[in-house]
Each structure stands twice: as structure tokens, then as C-alpha cells.
PDB file of C-alpha atoms in Angstrom:
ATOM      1  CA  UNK A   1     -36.316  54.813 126.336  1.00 39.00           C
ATOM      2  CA  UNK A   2     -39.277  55.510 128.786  1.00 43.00           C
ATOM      3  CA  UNK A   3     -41.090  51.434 128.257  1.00 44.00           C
ATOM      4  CA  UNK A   4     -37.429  50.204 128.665  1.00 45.00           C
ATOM      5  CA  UNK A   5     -36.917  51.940 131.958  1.00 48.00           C
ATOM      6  CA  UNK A   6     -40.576  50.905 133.516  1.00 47.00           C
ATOM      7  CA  UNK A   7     -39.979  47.435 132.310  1.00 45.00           C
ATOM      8  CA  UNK A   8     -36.417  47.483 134.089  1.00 47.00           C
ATOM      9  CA  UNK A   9     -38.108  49.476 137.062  1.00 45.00           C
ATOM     10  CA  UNK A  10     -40.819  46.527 137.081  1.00 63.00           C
ATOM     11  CA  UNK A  11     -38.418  43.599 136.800  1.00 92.00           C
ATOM     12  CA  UNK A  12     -36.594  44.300 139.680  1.00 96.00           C
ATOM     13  CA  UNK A  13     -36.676  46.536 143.188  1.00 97.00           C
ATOM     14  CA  UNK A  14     -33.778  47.974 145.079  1.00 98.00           C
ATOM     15  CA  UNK A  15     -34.486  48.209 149.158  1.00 98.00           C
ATOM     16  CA  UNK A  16     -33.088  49.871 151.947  1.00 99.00           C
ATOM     17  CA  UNK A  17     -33.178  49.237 155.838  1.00 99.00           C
ATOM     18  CA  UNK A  18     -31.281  51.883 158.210  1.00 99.00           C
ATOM     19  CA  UNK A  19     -32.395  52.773 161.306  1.00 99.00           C
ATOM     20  CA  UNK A  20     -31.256  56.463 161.292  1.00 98.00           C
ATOM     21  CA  UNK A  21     -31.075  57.117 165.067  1.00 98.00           C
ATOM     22  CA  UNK A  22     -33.222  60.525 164.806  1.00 98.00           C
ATOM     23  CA  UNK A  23     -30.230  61.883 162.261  1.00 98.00           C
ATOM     24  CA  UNK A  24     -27.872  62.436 165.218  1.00 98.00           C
ATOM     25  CA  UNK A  25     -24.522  61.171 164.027  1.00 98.00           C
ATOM     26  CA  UNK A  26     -23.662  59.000 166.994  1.00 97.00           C
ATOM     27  CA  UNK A  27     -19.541  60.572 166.954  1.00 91.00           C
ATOM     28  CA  UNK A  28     -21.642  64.607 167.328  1.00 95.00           C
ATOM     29  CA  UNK A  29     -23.752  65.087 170.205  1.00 94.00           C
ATOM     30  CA  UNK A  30     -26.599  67.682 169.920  1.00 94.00           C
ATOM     31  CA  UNK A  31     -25.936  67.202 166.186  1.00 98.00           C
ATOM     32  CA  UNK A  32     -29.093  66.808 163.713  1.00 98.00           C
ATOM     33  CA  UNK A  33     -28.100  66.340 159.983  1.00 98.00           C
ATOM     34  CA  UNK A  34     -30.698  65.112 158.363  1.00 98.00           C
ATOM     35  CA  UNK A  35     -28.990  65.949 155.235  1.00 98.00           C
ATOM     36  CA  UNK A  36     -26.538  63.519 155.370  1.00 98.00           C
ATOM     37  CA  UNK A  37     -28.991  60.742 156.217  1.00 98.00           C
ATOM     38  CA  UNK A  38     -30.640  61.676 152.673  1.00 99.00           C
ATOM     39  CA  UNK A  39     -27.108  62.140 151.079  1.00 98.00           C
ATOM     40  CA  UNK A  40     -26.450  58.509 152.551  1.00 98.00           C
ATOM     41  CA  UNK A  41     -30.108  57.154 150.719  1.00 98.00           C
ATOM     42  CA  UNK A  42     -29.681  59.053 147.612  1.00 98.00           C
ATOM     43  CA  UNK A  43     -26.406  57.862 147.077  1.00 98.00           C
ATOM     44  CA  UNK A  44     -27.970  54.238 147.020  1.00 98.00           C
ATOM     45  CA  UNK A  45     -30.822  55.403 144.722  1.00 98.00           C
ATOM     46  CA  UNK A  46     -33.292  52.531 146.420  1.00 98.00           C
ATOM     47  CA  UNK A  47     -36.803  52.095 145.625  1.00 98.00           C
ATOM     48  CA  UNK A  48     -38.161  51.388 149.172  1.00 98.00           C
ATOM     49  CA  UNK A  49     -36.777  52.046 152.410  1.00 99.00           C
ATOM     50  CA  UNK A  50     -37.674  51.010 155.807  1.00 99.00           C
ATOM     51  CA  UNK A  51     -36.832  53.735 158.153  1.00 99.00           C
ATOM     52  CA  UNK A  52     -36.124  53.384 162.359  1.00 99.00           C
ATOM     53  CA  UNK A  53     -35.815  55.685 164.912  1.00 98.00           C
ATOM     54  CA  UNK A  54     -38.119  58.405 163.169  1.00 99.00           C
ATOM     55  CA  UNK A  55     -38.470  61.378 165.138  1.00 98.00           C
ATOM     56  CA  UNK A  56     -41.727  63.652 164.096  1.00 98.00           C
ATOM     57  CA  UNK A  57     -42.124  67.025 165.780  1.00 98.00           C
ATOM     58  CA  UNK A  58     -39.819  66.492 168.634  1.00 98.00           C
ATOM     59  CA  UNK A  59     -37.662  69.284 169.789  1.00 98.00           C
ATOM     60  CA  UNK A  60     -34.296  67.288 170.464  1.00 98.00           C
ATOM     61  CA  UNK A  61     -34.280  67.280 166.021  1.00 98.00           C
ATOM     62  CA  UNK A  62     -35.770  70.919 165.454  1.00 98.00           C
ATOM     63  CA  UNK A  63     -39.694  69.873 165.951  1.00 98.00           C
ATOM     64  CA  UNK A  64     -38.955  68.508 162.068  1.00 98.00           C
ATOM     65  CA  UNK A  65     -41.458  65.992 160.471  1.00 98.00           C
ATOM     66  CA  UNK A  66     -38.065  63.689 159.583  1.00 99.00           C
ATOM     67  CA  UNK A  67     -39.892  61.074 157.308  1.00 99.00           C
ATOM     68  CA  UNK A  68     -41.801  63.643 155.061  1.00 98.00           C
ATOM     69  CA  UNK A  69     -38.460  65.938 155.279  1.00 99.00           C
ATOM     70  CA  UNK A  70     -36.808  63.523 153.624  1.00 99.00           C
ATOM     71  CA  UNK A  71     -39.175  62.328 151.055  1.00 99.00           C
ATOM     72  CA  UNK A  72     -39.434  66.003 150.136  1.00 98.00           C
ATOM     73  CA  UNK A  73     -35.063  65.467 149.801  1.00 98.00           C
ATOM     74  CA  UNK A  74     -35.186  62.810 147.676  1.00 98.00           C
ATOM     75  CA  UNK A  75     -38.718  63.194 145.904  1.00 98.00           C
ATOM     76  CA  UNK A  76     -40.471  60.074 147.205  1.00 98.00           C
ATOM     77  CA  UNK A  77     -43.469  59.252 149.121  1.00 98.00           C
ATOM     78  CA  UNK A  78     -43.603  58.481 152.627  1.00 98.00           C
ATOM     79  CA  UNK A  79     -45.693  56.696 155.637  1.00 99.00           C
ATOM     80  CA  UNK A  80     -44.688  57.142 159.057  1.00 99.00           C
ATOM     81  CA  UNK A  81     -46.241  55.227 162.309  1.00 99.00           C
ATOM     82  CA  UNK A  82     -45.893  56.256 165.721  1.00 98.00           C
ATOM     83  CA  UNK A  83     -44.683  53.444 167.921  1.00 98.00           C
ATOM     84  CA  UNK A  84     -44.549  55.879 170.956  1.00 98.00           C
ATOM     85  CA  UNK A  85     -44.935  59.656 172.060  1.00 98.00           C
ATOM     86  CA  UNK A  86     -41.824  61.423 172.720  1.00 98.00           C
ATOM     87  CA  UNK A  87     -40.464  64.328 173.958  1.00 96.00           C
ATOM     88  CA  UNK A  88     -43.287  66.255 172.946  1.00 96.00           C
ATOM     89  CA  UNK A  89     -43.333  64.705 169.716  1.00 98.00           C
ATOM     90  CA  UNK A  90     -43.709  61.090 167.862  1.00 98.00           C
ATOM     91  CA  UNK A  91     -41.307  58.952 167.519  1.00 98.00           C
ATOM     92  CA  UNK A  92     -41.778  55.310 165.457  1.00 98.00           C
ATOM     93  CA  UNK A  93     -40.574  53.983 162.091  1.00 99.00           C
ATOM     94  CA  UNK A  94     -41.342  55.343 158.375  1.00 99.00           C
ATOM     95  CA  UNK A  95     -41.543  53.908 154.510  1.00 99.00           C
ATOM     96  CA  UNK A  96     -40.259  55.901 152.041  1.00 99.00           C
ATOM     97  CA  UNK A  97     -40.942  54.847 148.115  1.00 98.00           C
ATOM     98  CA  UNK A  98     -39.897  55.914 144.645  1.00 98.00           C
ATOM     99  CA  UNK A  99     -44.012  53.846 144.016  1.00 98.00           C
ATOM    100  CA  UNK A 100     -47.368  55.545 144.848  1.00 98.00           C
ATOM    101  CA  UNK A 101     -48.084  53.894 148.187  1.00 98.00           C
ATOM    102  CA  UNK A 102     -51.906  53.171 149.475  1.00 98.00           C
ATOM    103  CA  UNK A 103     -54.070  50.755 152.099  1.00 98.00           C
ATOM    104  CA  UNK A 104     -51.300  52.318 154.511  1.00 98.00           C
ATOM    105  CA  UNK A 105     -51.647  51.203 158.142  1.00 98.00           C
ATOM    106  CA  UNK A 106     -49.738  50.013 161.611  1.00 98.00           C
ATOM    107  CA  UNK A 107     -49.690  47.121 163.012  1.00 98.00           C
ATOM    108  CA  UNK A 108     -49.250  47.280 167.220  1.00 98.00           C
ATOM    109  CA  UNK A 109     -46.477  44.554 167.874  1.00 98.00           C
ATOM    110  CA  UNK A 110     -47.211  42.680 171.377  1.00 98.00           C
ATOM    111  CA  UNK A 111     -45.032  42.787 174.559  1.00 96.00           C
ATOM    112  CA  UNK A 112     -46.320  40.412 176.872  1.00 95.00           C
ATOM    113  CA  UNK A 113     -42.956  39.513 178.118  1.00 91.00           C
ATOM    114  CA  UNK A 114     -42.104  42.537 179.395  1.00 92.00           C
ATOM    115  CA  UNK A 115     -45.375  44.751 179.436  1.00 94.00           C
ATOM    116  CA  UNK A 116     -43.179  47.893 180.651  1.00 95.00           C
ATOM    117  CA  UNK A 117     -41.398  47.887 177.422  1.00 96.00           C
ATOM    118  CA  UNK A 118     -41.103  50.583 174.865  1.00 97.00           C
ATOM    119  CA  UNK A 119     -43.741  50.053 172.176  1.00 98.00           C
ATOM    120  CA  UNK A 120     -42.968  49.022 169.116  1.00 98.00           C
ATOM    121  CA  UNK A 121     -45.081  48.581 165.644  1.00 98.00           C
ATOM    122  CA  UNK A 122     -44.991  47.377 162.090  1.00 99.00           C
ATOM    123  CA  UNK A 123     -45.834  49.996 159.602  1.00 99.00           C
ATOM    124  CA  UNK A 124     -47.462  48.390 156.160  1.00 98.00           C
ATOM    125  CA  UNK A 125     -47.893  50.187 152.626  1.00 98.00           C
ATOM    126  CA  UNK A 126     -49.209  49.056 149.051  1.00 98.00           C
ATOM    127  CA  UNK A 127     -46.796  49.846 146.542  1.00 98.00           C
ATOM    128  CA  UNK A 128     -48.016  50.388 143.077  1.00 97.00           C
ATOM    129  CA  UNK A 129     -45.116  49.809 140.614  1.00 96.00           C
ATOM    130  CA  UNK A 130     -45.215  50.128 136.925  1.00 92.00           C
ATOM    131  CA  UNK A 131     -47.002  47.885 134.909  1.00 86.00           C
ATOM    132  CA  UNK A 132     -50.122  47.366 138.024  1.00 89.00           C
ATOM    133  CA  UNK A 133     -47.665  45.359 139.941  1.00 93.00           C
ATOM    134  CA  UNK A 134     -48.315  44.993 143.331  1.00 96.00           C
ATOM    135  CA  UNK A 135     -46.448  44.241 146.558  1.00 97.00           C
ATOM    136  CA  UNK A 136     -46.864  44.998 150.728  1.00 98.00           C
ATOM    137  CA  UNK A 137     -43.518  46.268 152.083  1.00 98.00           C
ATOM    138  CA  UNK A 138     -43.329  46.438 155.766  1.00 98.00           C
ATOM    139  CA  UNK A 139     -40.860  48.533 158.151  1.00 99.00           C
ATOM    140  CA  UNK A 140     -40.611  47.561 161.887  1.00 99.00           C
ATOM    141  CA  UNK A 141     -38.210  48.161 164.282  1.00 99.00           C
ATOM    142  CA  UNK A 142     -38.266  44.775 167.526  1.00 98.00           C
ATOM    143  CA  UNK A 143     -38.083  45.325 171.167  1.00 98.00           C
ATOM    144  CA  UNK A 144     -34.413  45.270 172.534  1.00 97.00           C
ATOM    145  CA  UNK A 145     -34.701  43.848 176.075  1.00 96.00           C
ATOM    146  CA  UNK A 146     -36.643  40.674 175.948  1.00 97.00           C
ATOM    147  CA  UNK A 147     -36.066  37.831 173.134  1.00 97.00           C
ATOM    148  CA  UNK A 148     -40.042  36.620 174.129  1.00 97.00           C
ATOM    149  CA  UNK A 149     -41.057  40.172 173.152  1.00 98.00           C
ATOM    150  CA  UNK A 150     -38.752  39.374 169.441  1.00 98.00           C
ATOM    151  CA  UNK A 151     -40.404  35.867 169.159  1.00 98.00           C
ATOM    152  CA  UNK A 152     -43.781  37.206 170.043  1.00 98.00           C
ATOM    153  CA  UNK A 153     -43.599  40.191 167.673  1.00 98.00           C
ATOM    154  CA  UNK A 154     -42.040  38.127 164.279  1.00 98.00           C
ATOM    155  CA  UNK A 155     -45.132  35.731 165.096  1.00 98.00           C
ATOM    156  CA  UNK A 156     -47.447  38.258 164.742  1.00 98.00           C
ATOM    157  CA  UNK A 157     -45.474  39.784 161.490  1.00 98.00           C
ATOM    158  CA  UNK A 158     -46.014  36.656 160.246  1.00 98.00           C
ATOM    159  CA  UNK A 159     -49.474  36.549 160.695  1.00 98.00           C
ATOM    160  CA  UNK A 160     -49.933  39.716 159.280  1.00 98.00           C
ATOM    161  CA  UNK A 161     -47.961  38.296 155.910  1.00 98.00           C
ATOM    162  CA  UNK A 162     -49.922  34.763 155.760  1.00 96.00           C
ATOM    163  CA  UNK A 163     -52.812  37.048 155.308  1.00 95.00           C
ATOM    164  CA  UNK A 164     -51.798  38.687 152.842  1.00 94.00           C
ATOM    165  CA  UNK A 165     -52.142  37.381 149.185  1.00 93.00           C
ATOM    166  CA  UNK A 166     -49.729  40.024 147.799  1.00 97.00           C
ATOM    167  CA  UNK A 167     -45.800  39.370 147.885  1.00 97.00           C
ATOM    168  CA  UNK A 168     -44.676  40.801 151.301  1.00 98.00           C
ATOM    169  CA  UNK A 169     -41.401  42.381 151.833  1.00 98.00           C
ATOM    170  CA  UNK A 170     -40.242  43.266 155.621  1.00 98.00           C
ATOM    171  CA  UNK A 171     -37.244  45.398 156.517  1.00 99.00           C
ATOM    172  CA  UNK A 172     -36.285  46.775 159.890  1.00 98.00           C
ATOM    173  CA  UNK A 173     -33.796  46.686 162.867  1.00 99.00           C
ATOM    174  CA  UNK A 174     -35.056  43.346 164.290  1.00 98.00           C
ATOM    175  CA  UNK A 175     -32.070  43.336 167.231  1.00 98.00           C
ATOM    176  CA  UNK A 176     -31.495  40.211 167.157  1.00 98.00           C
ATOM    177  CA  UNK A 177     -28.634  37.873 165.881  1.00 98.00           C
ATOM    178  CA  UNK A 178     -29.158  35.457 162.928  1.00 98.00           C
ATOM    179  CA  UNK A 179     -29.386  32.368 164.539  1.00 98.00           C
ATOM    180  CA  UNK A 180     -31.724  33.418 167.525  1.00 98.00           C
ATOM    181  CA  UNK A 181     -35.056  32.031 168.420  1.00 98.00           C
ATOM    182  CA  UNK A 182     -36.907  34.943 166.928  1.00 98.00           C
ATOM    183  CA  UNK A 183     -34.926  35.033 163.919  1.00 98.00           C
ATOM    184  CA  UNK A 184     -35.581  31.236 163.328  1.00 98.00           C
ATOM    185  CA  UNK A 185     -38.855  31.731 163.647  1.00 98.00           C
ATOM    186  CA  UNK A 186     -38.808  34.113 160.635  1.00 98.00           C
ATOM    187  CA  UNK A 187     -37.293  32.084 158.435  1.00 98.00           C
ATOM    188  CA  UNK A 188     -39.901  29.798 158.278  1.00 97.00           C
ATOM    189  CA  UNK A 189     -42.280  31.698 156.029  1.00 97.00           C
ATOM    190  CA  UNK A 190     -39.270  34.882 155.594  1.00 98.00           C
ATOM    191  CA  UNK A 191     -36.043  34.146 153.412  1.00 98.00           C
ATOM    192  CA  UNK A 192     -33.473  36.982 154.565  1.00 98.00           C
ATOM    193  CA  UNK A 193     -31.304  38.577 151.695  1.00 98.00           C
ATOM    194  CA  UNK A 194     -27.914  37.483 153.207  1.00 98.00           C
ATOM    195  CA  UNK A 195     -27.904  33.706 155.078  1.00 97.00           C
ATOM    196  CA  UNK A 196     -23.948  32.706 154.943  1.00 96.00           C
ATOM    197  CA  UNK A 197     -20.950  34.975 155.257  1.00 96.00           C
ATOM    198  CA  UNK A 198     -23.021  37.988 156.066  1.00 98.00           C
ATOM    199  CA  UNK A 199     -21.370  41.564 157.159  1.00 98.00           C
ATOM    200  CA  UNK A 200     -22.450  43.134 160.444  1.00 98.00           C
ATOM    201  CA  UNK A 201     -24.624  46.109 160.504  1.00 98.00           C
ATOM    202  CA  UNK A 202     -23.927  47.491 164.040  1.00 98.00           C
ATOM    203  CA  UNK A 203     -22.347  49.903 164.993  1.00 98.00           C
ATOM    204  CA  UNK A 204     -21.216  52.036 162.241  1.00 98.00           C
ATOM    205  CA  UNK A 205     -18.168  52.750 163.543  1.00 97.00           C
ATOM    206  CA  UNK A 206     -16.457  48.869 164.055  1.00 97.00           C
ATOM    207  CA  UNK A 207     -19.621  46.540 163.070  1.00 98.00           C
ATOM    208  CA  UNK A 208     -19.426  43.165 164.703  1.00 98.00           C
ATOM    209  CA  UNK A 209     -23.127  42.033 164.690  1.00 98.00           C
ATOM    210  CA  UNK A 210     -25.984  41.588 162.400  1.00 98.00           C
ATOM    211  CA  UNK A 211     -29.138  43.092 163.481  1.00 98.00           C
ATOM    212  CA  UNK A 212     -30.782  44.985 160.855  1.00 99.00           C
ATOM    213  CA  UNK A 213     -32.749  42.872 157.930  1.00 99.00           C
ATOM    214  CA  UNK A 214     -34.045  42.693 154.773  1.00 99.00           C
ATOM    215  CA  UNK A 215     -36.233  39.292 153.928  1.00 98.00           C
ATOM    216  CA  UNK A 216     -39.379  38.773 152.123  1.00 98.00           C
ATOM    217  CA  UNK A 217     -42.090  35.935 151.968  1.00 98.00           C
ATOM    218  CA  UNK A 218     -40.773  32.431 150.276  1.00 96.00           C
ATOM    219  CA  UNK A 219     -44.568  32.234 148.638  1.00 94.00           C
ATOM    220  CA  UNK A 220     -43.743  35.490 146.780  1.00 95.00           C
ATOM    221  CA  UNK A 221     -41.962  34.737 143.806  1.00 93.00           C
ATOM    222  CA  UNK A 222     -39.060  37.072 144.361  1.00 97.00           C
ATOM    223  CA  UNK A 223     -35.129  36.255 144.229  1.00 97.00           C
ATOM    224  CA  UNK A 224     -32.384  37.863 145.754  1.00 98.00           C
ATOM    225  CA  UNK A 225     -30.174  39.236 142.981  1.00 98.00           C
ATOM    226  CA  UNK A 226     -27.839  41.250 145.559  1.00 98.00           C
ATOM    227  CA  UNK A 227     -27.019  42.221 149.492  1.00 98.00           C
ATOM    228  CA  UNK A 228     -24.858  44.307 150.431  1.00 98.00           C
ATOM    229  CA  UNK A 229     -23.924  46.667 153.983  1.00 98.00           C
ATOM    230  CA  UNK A 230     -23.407  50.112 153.321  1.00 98.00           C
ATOM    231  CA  UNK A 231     -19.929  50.729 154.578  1.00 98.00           C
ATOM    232  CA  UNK A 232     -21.139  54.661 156.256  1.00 97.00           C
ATOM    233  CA  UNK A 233     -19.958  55.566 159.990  1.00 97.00           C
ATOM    234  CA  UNK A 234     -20.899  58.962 160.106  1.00 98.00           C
ATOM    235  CA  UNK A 235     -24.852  59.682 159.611  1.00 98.00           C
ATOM    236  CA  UNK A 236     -26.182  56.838 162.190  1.00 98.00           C
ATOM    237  CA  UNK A 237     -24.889  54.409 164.208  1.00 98.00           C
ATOM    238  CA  UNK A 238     -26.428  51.793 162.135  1.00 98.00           C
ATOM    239  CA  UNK A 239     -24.923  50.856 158.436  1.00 98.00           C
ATOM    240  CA  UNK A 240     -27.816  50.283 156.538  1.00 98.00           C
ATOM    241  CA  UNK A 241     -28.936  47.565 154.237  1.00 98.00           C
ATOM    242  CA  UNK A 242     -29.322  47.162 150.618  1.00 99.00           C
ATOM    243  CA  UNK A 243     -30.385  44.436 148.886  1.00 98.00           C
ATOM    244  CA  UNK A 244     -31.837  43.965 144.940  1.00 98.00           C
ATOM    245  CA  UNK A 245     -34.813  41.810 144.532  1.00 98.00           C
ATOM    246  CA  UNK A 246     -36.266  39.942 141.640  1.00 97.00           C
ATOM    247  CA  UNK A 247     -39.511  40.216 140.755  1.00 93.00           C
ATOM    248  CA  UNK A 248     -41.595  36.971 139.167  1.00 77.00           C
ATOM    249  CA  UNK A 249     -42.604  36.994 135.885  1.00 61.00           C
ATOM    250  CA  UNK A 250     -45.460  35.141 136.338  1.00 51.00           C
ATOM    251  CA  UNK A 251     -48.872  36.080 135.144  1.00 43.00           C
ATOM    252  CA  UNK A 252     -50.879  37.653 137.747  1.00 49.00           C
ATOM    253  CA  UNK A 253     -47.803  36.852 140.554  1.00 60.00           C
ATOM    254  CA  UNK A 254     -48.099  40.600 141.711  1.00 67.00           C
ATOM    255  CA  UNK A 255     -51.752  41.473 140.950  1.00 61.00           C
ATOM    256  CA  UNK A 256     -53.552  39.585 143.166  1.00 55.00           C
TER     257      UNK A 256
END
């Protein structure tokens, strides 16, 4: 029983985006329930998610550390990285993994566009599956007021990848639409989970546009199996993202 679950474990992984907008349920203001942002990713059982809207010792969500709160819920392991200070606190984007994760680190994303604009940053992790498998999973979260800001920041996300020799898997709120500049420029070295006939991601309540992502490099040897939107309107006012992934079974494909 135990090789037949690592080799199923190995042979494919189940990720998450959802930007979790601090766990205020957008319909209850005031309201933290981080709870239900955990009852939301355990009912999805993923094996990676990239997190948005983190908030990490800020008083407006009970001065709670929310990306090691809720890898403590759901027994996983977590990186968070500050894309800005906050109302006394930290606020940026988080991984959380069901894998060991190591060689953690963030990435500043530029904003030469609009200088004044709120930082944003790419936060990278190793994550060791079973069998010494290997892959980089990324969670960012793009700048919302200038598409040169978008363009800039996927180009340097791609960079970042192109480095790498390991497969690399990015999730995130990207806010932008599928067939913008910045999301074209992705898809040259990216191939997103859902391309045709897509469902919208935002906002929870009546979704009409597609801004939150799952892709991974096209060198990488992994397949989409299965995409799907979460159809949840209470915890954030993002539905998040889940999408199944095939890994290669090619010697050495992961191990580099």
C-alpha cells in the first residue's frame, strides 16, 4: 500500500492558486476566518498552493502569522515573502506544500512603469517529492494598475525559469485577462492549465473574468491532466484554481 501511494504521489501533482484576500470573506466586513480558507484547501486536498494576499502579524487579521497558521491546519509546510509592510505587519504571498520545501527565496518583481506602485514579488521553493523528484514552484501575485508593470514582471518570471534547469511551475493572481500583452508574453516559454473555454475566477460571488493562473514551463515534461475553478463565494473574493499535472517519466527529467 505505502510504494503504491508514493509512486501515485510521484506520478502526478495536484495545485492550487487562490488569492485569499487576508481571510476576510468579501460579503463580512471586519470578518477574519481563516478557518474556512483552510476548510476551502483541505477540501481540495492539493499538493502545492500558491497563496495571495498573505497577511503576517498585522492587526486588521488578529496579528496572526496566516501562512504558517494554515500549514499548521492542514499539516503542510510553508514559505511566505513579504512583498510590502503593512499595517504594522507583512503582507506578500505564501507556498504551502504537502513536499519538504528548500533553496527558498523571493524574487523582487520590477515596476518601472509606475515606480509609485505597490510592490510586488515572486516567492520560489524546491519541492522534494517522493522518489528524489524535483521541481521549482513559484507563487506571485502582478501589479494591478499598469499592464507595463504585468509585461515587465512575467519577463523577469521568465528569466528566473530559463535559469532554472528544474521543471518550473508558477501560480498566482496575475490580473490580467488571457489574451493581454503580459499574458502573451507568458505563453511563450509558460503553457497555462486552461487555454479554450476557460471559467472566470473573479469575483467569487458572479465571476466574469479570468485572472488567477496556473501554468508551468513547456521544457518541463509535465501535462495537464485536469483544470478546474473552485465554485466557493464565501471565504475570498477570488475562486481559486485547481489543476492536476503530469509528471514525465523520463530518466533524470526531475533530478537535474
Amino acid at each position: 500500500m505505502g510504494d503504491e501511494n508514493t509512486e501515485k504521489a510521484a506520478s502526478q501533482l495536484r495545485i492550487m492558486s487562490y488569492n485569499i484576500h487576508h481571510a476576510n470573506p468579501p460579503g463580512e466586513k471586519g470578518v477574519i476566518d481563516l478557518e474556512a480558507i483552510a476548510g476551502v484547501i483541505r477540501s481540495e486536498e492539493p499538493d502545492l498552493v500558491a497563496l495571495q494576499e498573505v497577511d503576517v502579524h498585522i492587526p486588521r487579521s488578529g496579528n496572526v502569522h496566516q501562512a504558517e497558521a494554515l500549514a499548521a491546519m492542514l499539516g503542510m509546510h510553508f514559505y511566505f515573502a513579504k512583498a510590502i509592510d503593512f499595517g504594522g505587519g507583512e503582507y506578500g504571498v505564501a507556498i504551502l506544500s504537502r513536499y519538504p520545501l528548500s533553496d527558498t527565496r523571493k524574487v523582487e518583481l520590477p515596476k518601472e512603469d509606475s515606480p509609485k506602485a505597490e510592490g510586488r514579488v515572486l516567492a520560489v521553493a524546491t519541492v522534494q517529492l517522493p522518489g528524489g523528484q524535483r521541481i521549482r514552484f513559484g507563487s506571485t501575485h502582478l501589479d494591478i494598475q499598469s499592464s507595463a508593470n504585468r509585461q515587465q514582471q512575467v519577463q523577469t518570471i521568465i528569466a528566473v525559469a530559463a535559469a532554472d534547469q528544474l521543471p518550473f511551475i508558477l501560480a498566482g493572481d496575475l490580473n490580467d485577462y488571457p489574451d493581454s500583452p503580459a499574458i502573451a508574453t507568458l505563453d511563450e516559454t509558460f503553457q497555462r492549465t486552461c487555454l479554450a473555454a476557460c471559467e472566470a475566477t473573479f469575483p467569487q460571488d458572479k465571476p466574469d473574468r479570468i485572472i488567477d493562473y496556473i501554468a508551468f514551463t513547456r521544457s518541463s515534461g509535465l501535462a495537464v491532466r485536469s483544470h478546474r475553478v473552485v465554485p466557493e463565494s464565501y471565504a475570498s473574493d477570488h475562486r481559486p484554481v485547481v489543476a492536476v499535472l503530469g509528471l514525465s517519466s523520463a530518466p533524470g527529467a526531475f533530478s537535474r
